[in-house]
Short mmCIF file of C-alpha atoms in Angstrom, two decimals:
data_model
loop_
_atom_site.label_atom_id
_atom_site.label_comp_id
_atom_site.label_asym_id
_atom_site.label_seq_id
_atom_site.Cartn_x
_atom_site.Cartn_y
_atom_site.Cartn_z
CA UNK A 1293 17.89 -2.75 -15.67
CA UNK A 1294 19.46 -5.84 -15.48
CA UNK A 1295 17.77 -8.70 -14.27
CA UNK A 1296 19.57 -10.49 -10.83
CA UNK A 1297 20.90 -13.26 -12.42
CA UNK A 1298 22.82 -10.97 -14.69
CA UNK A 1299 24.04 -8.61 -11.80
CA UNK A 1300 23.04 -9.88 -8.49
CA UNK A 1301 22.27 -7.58 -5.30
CA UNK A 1302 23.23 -4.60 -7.48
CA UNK A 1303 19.53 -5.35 -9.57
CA UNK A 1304 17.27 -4.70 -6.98
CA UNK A 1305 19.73 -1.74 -5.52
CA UNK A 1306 19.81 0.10 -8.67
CA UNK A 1307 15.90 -0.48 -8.89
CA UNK A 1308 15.52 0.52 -5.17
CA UNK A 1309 17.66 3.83 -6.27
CA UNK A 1310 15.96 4.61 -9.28
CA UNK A 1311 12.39 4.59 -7.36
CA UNK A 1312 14.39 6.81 -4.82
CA UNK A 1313 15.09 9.67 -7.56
CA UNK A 1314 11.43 8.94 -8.37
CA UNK A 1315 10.40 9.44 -5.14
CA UNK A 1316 12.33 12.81 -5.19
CA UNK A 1317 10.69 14.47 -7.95
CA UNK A 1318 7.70 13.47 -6.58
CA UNK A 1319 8.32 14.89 -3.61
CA UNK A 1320 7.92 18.62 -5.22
CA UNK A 1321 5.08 17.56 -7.64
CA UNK A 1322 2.35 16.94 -4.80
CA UNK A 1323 2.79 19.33 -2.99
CA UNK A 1324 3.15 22.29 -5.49
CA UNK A 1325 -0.03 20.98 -7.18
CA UNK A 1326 -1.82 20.99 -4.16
CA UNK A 1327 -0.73 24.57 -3.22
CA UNK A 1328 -1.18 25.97 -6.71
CA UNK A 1329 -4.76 24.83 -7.19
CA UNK A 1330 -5.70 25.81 -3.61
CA UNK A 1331 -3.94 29.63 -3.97
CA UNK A 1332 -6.12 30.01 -7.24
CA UNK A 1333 -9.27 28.62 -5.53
CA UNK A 1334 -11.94 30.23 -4.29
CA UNK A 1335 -12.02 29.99 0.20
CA UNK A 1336 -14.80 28.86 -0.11
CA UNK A 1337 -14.73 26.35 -2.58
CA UNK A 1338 -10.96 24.91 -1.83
CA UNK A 1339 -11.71 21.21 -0.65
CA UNK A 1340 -13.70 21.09 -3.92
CA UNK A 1341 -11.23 22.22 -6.34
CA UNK A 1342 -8.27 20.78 -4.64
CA UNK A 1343 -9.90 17.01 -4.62
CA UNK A 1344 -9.50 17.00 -8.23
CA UNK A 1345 -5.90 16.94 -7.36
CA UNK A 1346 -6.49 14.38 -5.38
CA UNK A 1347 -8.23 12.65 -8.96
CA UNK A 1348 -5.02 12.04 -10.19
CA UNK A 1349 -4.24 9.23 -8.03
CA UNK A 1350 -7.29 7.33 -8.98
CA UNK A 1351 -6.63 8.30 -13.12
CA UNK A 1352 -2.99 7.60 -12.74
CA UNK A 1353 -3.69 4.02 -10.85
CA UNK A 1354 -6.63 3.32 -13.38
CA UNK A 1355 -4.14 3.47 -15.96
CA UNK A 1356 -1.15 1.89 -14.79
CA UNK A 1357 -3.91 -1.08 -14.34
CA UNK A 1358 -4.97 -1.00 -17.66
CA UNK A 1359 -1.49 -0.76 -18.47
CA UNK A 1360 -0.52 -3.87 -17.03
CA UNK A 1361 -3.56 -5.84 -17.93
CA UNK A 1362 -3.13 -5.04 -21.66
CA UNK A 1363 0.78 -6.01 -21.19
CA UNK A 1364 0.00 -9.38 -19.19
CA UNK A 1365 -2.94 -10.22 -21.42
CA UNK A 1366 -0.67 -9.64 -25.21
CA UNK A 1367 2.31 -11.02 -23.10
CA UNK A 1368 -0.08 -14.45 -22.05
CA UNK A 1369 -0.76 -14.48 -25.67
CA UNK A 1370 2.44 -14.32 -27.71
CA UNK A 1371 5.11 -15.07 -25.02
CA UNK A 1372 3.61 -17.28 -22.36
CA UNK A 1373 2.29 -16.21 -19.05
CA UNK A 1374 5.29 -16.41 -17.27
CA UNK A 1375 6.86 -13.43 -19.66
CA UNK A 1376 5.12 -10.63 -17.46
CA UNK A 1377 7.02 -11.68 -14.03
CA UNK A 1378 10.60 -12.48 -16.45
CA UNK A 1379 10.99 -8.97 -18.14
CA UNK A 1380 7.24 -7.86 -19.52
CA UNK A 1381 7.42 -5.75 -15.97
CA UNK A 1382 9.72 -3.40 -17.46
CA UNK A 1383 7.13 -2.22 -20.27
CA UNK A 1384 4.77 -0.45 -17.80
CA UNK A 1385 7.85 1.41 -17.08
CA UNK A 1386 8.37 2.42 -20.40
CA UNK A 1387 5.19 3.07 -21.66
CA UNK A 1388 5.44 5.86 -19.08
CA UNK A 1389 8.24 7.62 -20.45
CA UNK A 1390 5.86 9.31 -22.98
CA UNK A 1391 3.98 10.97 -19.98
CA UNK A 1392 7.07 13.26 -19.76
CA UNK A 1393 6.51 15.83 -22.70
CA UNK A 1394 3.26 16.65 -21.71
CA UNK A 1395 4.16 17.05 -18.13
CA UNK A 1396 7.24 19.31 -19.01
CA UNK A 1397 5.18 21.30 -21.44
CA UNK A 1398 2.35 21.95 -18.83
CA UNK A 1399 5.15 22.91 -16.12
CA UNK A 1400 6.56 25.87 -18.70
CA UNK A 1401 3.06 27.02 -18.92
CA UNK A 1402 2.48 27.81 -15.40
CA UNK A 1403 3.52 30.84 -13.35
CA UNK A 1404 4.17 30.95 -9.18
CA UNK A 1405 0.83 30.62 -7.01
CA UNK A 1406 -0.15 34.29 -6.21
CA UNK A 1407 0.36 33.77 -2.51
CA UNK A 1408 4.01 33.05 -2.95
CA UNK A 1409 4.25 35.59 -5.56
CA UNK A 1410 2.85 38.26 -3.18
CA UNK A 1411 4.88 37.25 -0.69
CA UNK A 1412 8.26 37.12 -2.81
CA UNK A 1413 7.23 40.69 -4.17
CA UNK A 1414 7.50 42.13 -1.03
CA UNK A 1415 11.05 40.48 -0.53
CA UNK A 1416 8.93 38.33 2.68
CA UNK A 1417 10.20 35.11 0.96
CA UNK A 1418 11.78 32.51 3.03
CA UNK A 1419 15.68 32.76 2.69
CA UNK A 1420 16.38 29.09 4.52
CA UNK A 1421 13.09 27.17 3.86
CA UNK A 1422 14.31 24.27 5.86
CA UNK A 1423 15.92 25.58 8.20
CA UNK A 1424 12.65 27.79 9.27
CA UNK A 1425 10.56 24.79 8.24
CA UNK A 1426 11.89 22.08 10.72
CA UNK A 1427 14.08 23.90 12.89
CA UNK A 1428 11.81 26.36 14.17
CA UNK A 1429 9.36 24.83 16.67
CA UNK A 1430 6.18 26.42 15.79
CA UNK A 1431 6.39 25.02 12.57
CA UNK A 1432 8.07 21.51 13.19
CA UNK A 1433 5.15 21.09 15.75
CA UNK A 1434 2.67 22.04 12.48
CA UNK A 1435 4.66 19.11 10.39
CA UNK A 1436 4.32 16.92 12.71
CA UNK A 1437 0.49 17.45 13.49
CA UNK A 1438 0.02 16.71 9.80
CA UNK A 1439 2.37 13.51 9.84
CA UNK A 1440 0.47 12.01 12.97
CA UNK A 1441 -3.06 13.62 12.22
CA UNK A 1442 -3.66 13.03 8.47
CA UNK A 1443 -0.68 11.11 7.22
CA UNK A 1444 0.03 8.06 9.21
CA UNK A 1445 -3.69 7.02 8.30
CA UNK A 1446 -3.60 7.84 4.56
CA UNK A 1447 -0.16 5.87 4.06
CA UNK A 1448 -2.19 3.40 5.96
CA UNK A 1449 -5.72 3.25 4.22
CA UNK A 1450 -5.04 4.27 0.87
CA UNK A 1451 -2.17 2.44 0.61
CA UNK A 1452 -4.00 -0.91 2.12
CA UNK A 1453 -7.21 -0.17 -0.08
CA UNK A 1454 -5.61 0.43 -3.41
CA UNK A 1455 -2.36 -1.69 -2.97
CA UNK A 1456 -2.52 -4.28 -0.13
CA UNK A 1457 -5.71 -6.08 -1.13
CA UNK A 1458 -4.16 -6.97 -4.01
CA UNK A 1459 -1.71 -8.60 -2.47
CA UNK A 1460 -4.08 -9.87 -0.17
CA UNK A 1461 -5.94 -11.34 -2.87
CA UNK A 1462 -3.10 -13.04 -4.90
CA UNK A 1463 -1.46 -14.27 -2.15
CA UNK A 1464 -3.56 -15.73 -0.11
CA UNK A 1465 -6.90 -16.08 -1.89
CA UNK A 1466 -5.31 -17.29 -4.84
CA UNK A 1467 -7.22 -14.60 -7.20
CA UNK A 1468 -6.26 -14.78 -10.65
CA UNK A 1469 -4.12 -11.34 -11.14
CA UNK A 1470 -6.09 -10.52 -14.31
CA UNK A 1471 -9.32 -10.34 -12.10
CA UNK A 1472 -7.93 -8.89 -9.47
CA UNK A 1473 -6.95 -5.90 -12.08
CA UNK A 1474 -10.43 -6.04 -13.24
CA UNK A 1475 -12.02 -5.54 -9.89
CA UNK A 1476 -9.20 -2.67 -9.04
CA UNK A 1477 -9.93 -0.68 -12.19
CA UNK A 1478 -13.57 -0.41 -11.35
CA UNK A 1479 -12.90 0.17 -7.73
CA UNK A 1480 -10.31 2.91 -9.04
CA UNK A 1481 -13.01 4.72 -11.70
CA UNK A 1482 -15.37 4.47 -8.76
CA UNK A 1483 -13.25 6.65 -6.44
CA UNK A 1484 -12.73 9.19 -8.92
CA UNK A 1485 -16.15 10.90 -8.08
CA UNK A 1486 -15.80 10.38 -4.40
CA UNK A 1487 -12.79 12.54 -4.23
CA UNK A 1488 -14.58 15.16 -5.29
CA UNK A 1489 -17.73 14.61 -3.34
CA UNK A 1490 -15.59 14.28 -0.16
CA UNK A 1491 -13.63 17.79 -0.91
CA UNK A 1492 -17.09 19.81 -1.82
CA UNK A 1493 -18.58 18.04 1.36
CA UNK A 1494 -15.46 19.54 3.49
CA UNK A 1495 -16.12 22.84 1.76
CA UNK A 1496 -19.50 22.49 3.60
CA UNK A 1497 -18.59 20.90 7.03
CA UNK A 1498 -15.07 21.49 7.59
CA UNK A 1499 -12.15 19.26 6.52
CA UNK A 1500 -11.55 17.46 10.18
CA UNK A 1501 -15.42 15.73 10.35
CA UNK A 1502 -14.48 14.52 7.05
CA UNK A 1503 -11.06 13.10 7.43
CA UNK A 1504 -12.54 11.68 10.48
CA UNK A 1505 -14.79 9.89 9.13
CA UNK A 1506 -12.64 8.30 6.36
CA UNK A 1507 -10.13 7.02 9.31
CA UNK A 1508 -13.22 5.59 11.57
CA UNK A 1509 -14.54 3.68 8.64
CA UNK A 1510 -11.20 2.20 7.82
CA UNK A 1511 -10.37 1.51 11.57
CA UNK A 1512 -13.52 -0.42 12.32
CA UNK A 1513 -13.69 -2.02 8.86
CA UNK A 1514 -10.58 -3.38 8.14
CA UNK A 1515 -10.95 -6.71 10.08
CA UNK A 1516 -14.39 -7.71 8.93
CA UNK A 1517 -13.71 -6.32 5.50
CA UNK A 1518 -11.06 -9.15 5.01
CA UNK A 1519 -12.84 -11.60 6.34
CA UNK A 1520 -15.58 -10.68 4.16
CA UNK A 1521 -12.98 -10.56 0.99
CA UNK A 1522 -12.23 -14.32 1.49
CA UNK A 1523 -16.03 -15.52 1.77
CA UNK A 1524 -17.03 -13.60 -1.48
CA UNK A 1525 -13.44 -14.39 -3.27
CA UNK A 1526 -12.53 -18.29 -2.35
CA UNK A 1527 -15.04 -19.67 -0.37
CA UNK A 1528 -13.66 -23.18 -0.44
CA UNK A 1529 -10.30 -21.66 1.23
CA UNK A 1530 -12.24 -21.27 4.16
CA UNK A 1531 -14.38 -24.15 4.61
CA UNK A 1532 -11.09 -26.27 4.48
CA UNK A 1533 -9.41 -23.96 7.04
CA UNK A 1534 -12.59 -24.62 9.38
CA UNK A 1535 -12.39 -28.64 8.58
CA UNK A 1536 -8.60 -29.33 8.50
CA UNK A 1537 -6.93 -27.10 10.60
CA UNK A 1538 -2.79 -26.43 10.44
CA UNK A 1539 -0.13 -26.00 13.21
CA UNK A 1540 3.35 -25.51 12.69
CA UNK A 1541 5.04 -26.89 15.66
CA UNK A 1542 9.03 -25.43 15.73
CA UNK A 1543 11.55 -23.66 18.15
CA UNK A 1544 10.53 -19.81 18.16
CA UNK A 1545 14.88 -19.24 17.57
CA UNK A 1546 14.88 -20.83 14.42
CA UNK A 1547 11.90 -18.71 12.91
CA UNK A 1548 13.01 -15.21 11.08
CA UNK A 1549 10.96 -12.17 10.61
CA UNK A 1550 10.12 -12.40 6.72
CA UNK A 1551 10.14 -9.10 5.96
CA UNK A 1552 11.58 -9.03 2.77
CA UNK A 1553 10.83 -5.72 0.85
CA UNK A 1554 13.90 -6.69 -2.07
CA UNK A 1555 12.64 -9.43 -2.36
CA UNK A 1556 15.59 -11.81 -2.30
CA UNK A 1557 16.35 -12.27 1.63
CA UNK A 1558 17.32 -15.95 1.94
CA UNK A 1559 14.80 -17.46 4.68
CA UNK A 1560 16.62 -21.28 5.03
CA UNK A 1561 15.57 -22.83 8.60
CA UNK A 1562 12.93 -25.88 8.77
CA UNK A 1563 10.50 -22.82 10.27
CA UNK A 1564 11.00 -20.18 7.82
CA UNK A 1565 10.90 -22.88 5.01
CA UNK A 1566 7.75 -24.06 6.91
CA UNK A 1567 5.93 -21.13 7.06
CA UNK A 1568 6.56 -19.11 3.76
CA UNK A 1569 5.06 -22.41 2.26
CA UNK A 1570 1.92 -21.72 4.02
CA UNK A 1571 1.71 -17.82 3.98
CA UNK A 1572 2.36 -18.05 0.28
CA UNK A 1573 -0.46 -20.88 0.17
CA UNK A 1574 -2.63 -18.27 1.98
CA UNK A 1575 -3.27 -21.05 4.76
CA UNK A 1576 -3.55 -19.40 8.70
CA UNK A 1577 -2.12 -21.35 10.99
CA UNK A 1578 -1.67 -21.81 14.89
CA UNK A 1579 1.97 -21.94 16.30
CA UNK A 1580 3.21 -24.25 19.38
CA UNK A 1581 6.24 -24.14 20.67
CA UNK A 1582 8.98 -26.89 19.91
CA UNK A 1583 12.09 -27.93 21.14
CA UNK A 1584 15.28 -26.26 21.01
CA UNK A 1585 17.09 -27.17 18.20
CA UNK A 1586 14.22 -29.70 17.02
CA UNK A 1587 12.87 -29.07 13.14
CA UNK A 1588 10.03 -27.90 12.41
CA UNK A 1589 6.72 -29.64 12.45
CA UNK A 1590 3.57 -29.07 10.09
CA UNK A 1591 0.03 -30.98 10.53
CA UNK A 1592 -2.08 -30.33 8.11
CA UNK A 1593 -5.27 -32.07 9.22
CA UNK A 1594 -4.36 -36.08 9.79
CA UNK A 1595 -0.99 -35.53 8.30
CA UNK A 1596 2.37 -34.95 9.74
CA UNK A 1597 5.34 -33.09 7.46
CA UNK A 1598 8.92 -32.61 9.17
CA UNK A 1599 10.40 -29.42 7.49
CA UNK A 1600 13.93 -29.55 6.56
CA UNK A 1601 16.39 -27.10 7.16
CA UNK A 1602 18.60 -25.55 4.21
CA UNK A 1603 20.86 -23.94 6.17
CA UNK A 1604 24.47 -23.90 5.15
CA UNK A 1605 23.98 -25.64 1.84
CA UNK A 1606 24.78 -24.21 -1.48
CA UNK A 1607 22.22 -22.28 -3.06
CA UNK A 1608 21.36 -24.90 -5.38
CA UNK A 1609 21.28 -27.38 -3.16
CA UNK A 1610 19.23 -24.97 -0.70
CA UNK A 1611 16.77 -24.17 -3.23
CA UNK A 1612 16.15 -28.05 -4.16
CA UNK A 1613 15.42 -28.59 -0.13
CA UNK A 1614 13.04 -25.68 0.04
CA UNK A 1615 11.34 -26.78 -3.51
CA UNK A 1616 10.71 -30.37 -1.88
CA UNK A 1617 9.17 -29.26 1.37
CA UNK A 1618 6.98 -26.09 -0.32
CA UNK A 1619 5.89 -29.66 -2.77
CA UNK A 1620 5.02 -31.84 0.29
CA UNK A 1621 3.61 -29.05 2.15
CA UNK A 1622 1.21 -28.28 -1.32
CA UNK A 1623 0.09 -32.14 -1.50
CA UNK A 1624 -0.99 -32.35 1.96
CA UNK A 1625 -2.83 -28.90 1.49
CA UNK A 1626 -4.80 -30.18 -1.50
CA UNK A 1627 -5.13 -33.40 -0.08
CA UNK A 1628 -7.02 -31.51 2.86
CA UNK A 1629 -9.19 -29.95 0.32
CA UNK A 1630 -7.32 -26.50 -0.06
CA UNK A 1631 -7.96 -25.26 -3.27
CA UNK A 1632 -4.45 -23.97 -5.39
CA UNK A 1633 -6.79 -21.49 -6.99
CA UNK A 1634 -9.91 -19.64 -6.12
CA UNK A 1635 -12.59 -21.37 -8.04
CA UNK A 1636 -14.07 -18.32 -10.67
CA UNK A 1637 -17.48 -20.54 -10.64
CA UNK A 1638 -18.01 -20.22 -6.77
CA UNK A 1639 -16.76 -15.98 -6.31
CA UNK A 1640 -19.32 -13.45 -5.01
CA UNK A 1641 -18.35 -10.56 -7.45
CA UNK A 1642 -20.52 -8.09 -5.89
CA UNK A 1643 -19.60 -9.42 -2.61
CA UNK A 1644 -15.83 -8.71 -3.50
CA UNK A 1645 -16.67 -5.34 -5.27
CA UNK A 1646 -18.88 -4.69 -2.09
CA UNK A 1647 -16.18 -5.06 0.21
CA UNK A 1648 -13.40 -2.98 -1.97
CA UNK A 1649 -16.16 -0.23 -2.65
CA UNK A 1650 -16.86 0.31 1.42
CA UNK A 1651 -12.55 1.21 1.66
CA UNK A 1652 -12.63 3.25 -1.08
CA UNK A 1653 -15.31 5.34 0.88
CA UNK A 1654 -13.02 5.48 3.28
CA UNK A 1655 -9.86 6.05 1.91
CA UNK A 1656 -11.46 8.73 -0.56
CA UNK A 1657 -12.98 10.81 2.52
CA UNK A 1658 -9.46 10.85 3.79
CA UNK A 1659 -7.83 11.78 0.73
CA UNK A 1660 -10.55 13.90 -1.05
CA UNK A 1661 -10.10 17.18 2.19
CA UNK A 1662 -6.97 16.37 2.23
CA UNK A 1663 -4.82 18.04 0.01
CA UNK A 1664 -6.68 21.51 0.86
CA UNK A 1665 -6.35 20.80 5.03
CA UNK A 1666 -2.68 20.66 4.56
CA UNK A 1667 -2.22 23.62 2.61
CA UNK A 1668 -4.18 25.69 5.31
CA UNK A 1669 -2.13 24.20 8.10
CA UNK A 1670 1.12 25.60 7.16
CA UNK A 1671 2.12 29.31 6.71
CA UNK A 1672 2.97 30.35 3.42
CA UNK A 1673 6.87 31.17 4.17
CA UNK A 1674 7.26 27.41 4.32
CA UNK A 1675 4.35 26.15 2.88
CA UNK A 1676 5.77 24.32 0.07
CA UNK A 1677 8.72 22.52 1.85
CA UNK A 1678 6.60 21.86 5.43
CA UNK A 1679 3.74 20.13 3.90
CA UNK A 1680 5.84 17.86 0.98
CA UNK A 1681 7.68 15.80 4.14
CA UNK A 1682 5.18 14.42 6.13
CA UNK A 1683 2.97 14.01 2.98
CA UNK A 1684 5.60 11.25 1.31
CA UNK A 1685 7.26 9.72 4.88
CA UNK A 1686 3.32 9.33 5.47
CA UNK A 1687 2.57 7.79 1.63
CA UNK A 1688 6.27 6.42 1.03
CA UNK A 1689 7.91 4.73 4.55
CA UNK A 1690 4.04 3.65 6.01
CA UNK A 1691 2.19 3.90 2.98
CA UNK A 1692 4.74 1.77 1.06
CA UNK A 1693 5.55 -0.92 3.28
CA UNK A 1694 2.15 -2.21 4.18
CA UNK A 1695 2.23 -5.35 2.12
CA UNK A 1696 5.66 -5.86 3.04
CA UNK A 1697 5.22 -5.70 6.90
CA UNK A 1698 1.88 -7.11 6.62
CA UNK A 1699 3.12 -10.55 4.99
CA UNK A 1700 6.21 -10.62 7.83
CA UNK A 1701 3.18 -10.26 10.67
CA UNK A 1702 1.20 -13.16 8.78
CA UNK A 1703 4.24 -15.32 8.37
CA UNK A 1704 5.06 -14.42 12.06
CA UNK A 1705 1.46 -14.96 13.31
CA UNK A 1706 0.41 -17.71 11.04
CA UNK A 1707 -3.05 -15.64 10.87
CA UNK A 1708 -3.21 -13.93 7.72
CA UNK A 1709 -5.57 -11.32 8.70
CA UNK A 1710 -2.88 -10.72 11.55
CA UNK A 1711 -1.29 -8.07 8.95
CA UNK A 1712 -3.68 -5.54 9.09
CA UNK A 1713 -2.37 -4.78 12.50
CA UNK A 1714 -0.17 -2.69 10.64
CA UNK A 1715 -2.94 -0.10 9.06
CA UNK A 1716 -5.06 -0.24 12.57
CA UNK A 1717 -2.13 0.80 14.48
CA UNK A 1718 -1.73 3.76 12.21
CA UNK A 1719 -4.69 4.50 11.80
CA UNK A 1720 -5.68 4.59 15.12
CA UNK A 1721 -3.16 6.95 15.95
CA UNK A 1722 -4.37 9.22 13.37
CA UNK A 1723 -7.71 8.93 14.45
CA UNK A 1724 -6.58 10.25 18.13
CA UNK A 1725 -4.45 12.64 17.13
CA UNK A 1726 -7.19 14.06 14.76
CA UNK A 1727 -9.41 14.08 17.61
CA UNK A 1728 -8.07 15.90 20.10
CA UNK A 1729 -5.05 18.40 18.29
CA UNK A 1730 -6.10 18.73 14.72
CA UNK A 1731 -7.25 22.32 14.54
CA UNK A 1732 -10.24 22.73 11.66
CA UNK A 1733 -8.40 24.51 8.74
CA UNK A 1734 -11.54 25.37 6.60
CA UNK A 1735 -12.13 29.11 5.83
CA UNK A 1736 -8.11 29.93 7.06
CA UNK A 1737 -6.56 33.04 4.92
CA UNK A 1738 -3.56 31.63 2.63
CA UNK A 1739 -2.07 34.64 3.25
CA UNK A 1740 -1.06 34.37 6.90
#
């Protein structure tokens, strides 16, 4: 691809595209894996033998990280450690490509599942598979039961657990990215066995105890989890947040919503300027109100930064004013005693593992039943097409955009635990939903 000097907004569009035919293919591998293992599984031992479907996720992420760690690490060695962010990105990418030939040879190898086949034998066989799937209500209602019940909360706590304290961690502890792939990987290898425990224990209890569980972990966890991450990770963030306080004092109209998922929305005003300095510097902050039209004000302890605006200037010139005020807004931080970088001498490794280790419980209880709950939701007419959409709008559009929308809250907020408002809402709407409509799937007939 080219990069966005060479081709501007069509970079990240043709990137944004590409993912989008990734996405698609996708779409049809989860959710024929899922359905294949479960048809040739015993009833009674389908959570099990399903969750090593679930596996995958935690093999494929374990490698991707070891992927990128080898390519920032030979990168930081023979190009310079800015190489990885310029074009080193790209080899990940690659390196994938080789994945392909085994996947297409396994795919030729492999017959239909014998519920389908059954069903096709008998000429039973859908004819419209989405029309019946979403435009008939008894099974819409069954798509959207698992979208509300299982999906909004695994978008929400897998994808925050695996993917958002990373971000998290980079951004606003100021964890070195080569330890924060460290701690992922064994986080990652961890959950490998847990998605397996959780899908033999469903096999035992029923799938909906299980799921439940995952999702009331997460929910009451997430907030003191965090909190917990930046103790153990970089302490001396938050003594100096506790000794030299920061307010941004602006007018609430000049202060944008930075959510910024392409990653090149231009956010000029003294405010936005103001506060992307300090979200990026993983400093919370209170907001006041300011006068109309007035720029924005920063105190950072006893001293006082006026943030200037950069609207209407040419880029360059915008850039230069935005460079100046992120620099004074940096020297008063450090000045204040907020450290650029978590200090590797003062982290609480098994403090930070700790925390990580007590999500992945959760997220792998959620994700372990899982794959074999939404199998035995849906009847086997539609089976394959029902249970794909609400699996990827639940892991792609929620799942996907945490870090995104949870860096606009915290730049909004000025709190940066304020983004996890964005899993608990989800979650907690799975939770309910779970609750009180989620019918217990274990032991159901695939034949129905």
């Amino acid at each position: 691809l080219p990069t966005y000097r060479q081709a501007g907004i069509i970079s990240p569009i043709l990137l944004i595209l590409l993912r989008c035919v990734q996405g698609f293919a996708l779409g049809g591998e989860y959710g024929g894996a899922a359905i294949y293992v479960a048809e040739h599984s015993p009833p009674k031992e389908r959570g099990w033998s399903t969750s090593w479907v679930q596996t995958s996720a935690a093999f494929g992420l374990f490698g991707a990280l070891l992927v990128i760690l080898v390519t920032r690490w030979l990168l930081g060695v023979h190009a310079g450690p800015e190489a990885f962010d310029a074009w080193g990105w790209r080899i990940p990418f690659a390196v994938s490509i080789g994945l392909l030939g085994i996947s297409v040879w396994m795919r030729l190898k492999l017959s239909e599942s014998p519920a389908f086949a059954r069903m096709k034998a008998d000429g039973e066989a859908s004819k419209a598979p989405y029309a019946e799937a979403f435009g008939q209500w008894k099974n819409l209602k069954l798509v959207l039961l698992a979208f509300f019940a299982m999906m909004s909360a695994q978008g929400a706590v897998w994808y925050t657990t695996f993917f958002y304290v990373q971000t998290f961690m980079e951004k606003f502890l100021k964890v070195p990215p080569v330890t924060i792939n460290g701690l992922m990987m064994a986080a990652t290898a961890v959950s490998a066995i847990f998605y397996v425990l959780f899908g033999w224990l469903s096999d035992k209890v029923g799938r909906k105890p299980v799921m439940l569980g995952g999702m009331t972990l997460a929910l009451i966890f997430y907030f003191p989890g965090f909190h917990l991450l930046e103790r153990a990770a970089n302490p001396a963030l938050a003594e100096a947040k506790a000794r030299a306080p920061v307010t941004v004092t602006a007018d609430p109209k000049d202060c944008a919503l930075q959510f910024d998922p392409v990653g090149k929305a231009a956010f000029v005003s003294s405010c936005d300027i103001a506060k992307s300095a300090l979200a990026n510097a993983g400093v919370s902050y209170a907001n006041r109100p300011g006068l109309a039209g007035s720029a924005a004000i920063v105190q950072i302890g006893e001293t006082r930064i006026v943030s200037q605006s950069a609207k209407g200037l040419p880029a360059k010139d915008a850039k230069a004013v935005k460079t100046t005020g992120e620099a004074a807004i940096k020297a008063a931080l450090a000045k204040a005693g907020y450290p650029a970088k978590a200090d590797p001498a003062r982290m609480n490794w098994w403090g930070m593992f700790g925390v990580l280790f007590v999500f992945v419980i959760a997220a792998t209880a959620l994700f372990g039943p899982l794959a074999a709950c939404l199998v035995e939701l849906f009847p086997t007419r539609v089976r394959y097409t029902a249970l794909s959409l609400p699996y990827h709008i639940g892991t792609g559009w929620i799942g996907g955009f945490v870090p995104f929308s949870a860096f606009a809250i915290v730049a909004a907020t000025g709190n940066i635990y304020a983004g996890l408002w964005y899993p608990v809402v989800f979650t907690l709407i799975s939770v309910l939903v779970t609750l009180f409509l989620l019918p217990e799937t274990k032991d159901r007939s695939l034949d129905q």
